[in-house]
Tab-separated table of C-alpha atoms in Angstrom:
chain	number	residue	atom	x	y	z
R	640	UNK	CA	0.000	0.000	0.000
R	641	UNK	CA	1.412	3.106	-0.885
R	642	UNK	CA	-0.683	6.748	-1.123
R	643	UNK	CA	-0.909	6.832	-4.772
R	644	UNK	CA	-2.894	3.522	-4.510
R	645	UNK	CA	-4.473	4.844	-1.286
R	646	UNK	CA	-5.525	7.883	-3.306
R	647	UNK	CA	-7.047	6.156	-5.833
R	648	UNK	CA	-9.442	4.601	-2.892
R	649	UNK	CA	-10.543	7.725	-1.864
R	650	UNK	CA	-11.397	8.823	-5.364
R	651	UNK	CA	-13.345	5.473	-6.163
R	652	UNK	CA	-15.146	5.724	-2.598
R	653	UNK	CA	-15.792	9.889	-2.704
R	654	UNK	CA	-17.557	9.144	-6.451
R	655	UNK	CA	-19.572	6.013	-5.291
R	656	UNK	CA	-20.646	8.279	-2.314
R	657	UNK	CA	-21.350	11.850	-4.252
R	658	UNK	CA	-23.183	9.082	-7.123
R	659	UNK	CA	-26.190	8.902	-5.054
R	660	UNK	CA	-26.739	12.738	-5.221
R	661	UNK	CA	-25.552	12.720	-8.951
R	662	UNK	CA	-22.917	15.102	-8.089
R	663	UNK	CA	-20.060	15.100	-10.309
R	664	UNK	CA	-16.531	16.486	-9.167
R	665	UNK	CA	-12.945	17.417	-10.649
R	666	UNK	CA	-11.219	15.100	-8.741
R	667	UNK	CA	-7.885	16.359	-7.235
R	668	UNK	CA	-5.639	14.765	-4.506
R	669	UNK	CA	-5.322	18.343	-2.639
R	670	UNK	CA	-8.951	19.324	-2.863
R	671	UNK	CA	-10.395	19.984	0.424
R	672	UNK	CA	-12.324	17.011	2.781
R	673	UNK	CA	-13.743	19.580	5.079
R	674	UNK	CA	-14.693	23.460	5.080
R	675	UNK	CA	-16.555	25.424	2.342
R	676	UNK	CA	-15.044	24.589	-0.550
R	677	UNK	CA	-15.448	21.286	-0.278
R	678	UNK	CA	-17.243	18.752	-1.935
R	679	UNK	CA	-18.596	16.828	0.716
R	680	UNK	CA	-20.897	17.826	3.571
R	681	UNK	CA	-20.200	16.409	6.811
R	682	UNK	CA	-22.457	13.536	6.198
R	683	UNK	CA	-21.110	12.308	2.589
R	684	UNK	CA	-17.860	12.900	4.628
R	685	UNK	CA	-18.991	10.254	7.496
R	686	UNK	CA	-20.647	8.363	4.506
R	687	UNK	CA	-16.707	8.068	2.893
R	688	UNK	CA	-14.947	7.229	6.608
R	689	UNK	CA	-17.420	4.424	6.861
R	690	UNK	CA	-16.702	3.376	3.146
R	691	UNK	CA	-12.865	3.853	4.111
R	692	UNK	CA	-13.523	1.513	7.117
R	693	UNK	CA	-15.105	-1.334	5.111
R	694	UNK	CA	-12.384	-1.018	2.562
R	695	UNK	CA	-9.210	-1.146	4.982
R	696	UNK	CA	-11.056	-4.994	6.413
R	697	UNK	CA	-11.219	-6.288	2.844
R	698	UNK	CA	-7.523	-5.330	2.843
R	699	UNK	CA	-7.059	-6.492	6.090
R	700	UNK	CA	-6.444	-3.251	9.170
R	701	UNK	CA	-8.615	-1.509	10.993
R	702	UNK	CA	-8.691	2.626	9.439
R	703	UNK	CA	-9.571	4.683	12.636
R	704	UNK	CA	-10.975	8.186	11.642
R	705	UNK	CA	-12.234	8.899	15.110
R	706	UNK	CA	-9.142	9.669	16.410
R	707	UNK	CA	-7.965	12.986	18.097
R	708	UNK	CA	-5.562	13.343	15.362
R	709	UNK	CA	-8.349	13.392	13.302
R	710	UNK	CA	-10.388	15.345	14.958
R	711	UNK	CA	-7.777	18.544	15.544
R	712	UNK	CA	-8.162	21.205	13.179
R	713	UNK	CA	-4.255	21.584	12.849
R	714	UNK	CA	-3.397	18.428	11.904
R	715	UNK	CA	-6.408	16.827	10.789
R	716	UNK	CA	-6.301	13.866	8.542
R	717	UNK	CA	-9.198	15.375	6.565
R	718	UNK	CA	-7.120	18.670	5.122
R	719	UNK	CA	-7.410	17.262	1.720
R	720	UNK	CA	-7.723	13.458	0.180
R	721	UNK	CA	-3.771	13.732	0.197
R	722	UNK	CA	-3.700	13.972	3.854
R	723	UNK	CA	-6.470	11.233	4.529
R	724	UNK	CA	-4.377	9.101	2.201
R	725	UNK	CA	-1.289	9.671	3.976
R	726	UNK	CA	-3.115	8.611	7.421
R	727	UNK	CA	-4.451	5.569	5.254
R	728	UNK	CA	-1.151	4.543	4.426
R	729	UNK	CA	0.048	5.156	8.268
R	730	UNK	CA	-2.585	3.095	10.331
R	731	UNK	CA	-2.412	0.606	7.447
R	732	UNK	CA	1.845	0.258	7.592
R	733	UNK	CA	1.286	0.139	11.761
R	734	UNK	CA	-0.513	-3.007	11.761
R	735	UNK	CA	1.325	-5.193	9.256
């Protein structure tokens, strides 16, 4: 696992999750996760931490996104899709 591959997760699961409200974005690995100009409301974001969950047990580790790290507003994981795939990569290199 490595976060271009993690990446490309997060772009499959954020489309399959924006799908439902036929919502089509300009995908970009430094585009916002949370804040105004982002794509997702805070519920299509739970929606893809959920879908980020099921995906890291098919690969086989746990993804925690309700962290404090994840949580802080300095440092959160959510920044941008480059950040969450970054922590992706992390939690998944910790438990192998």
């Amino acid at each position: 696992m490595n976060v271009d591959s993690a990446t490309e997760i997060i772009e499959v699961l954020m489309r399959e999750v924006l799908a439902e409200d036929q919502v089509e974005i300009e995908f970009d690995k430094n585009m916002p996760l949370i804040g105004g100009a982002s794509a997702l409301d805070s519920m299509k974001l739970v929606e893809l931490c959920l879908a980020l969950e099921d995906k890291a047990n098919d690969i086989g580790f746990d993804f925690d996104w309700t962290s404090e790290a994840a949580m802080s507003k300095s440092r959160s994981m959510f920044r941008s899709v480059s950040t969450l795939a970054e922590e992706f990569v992390q939690q998944y290199d910790a438990q192998q």
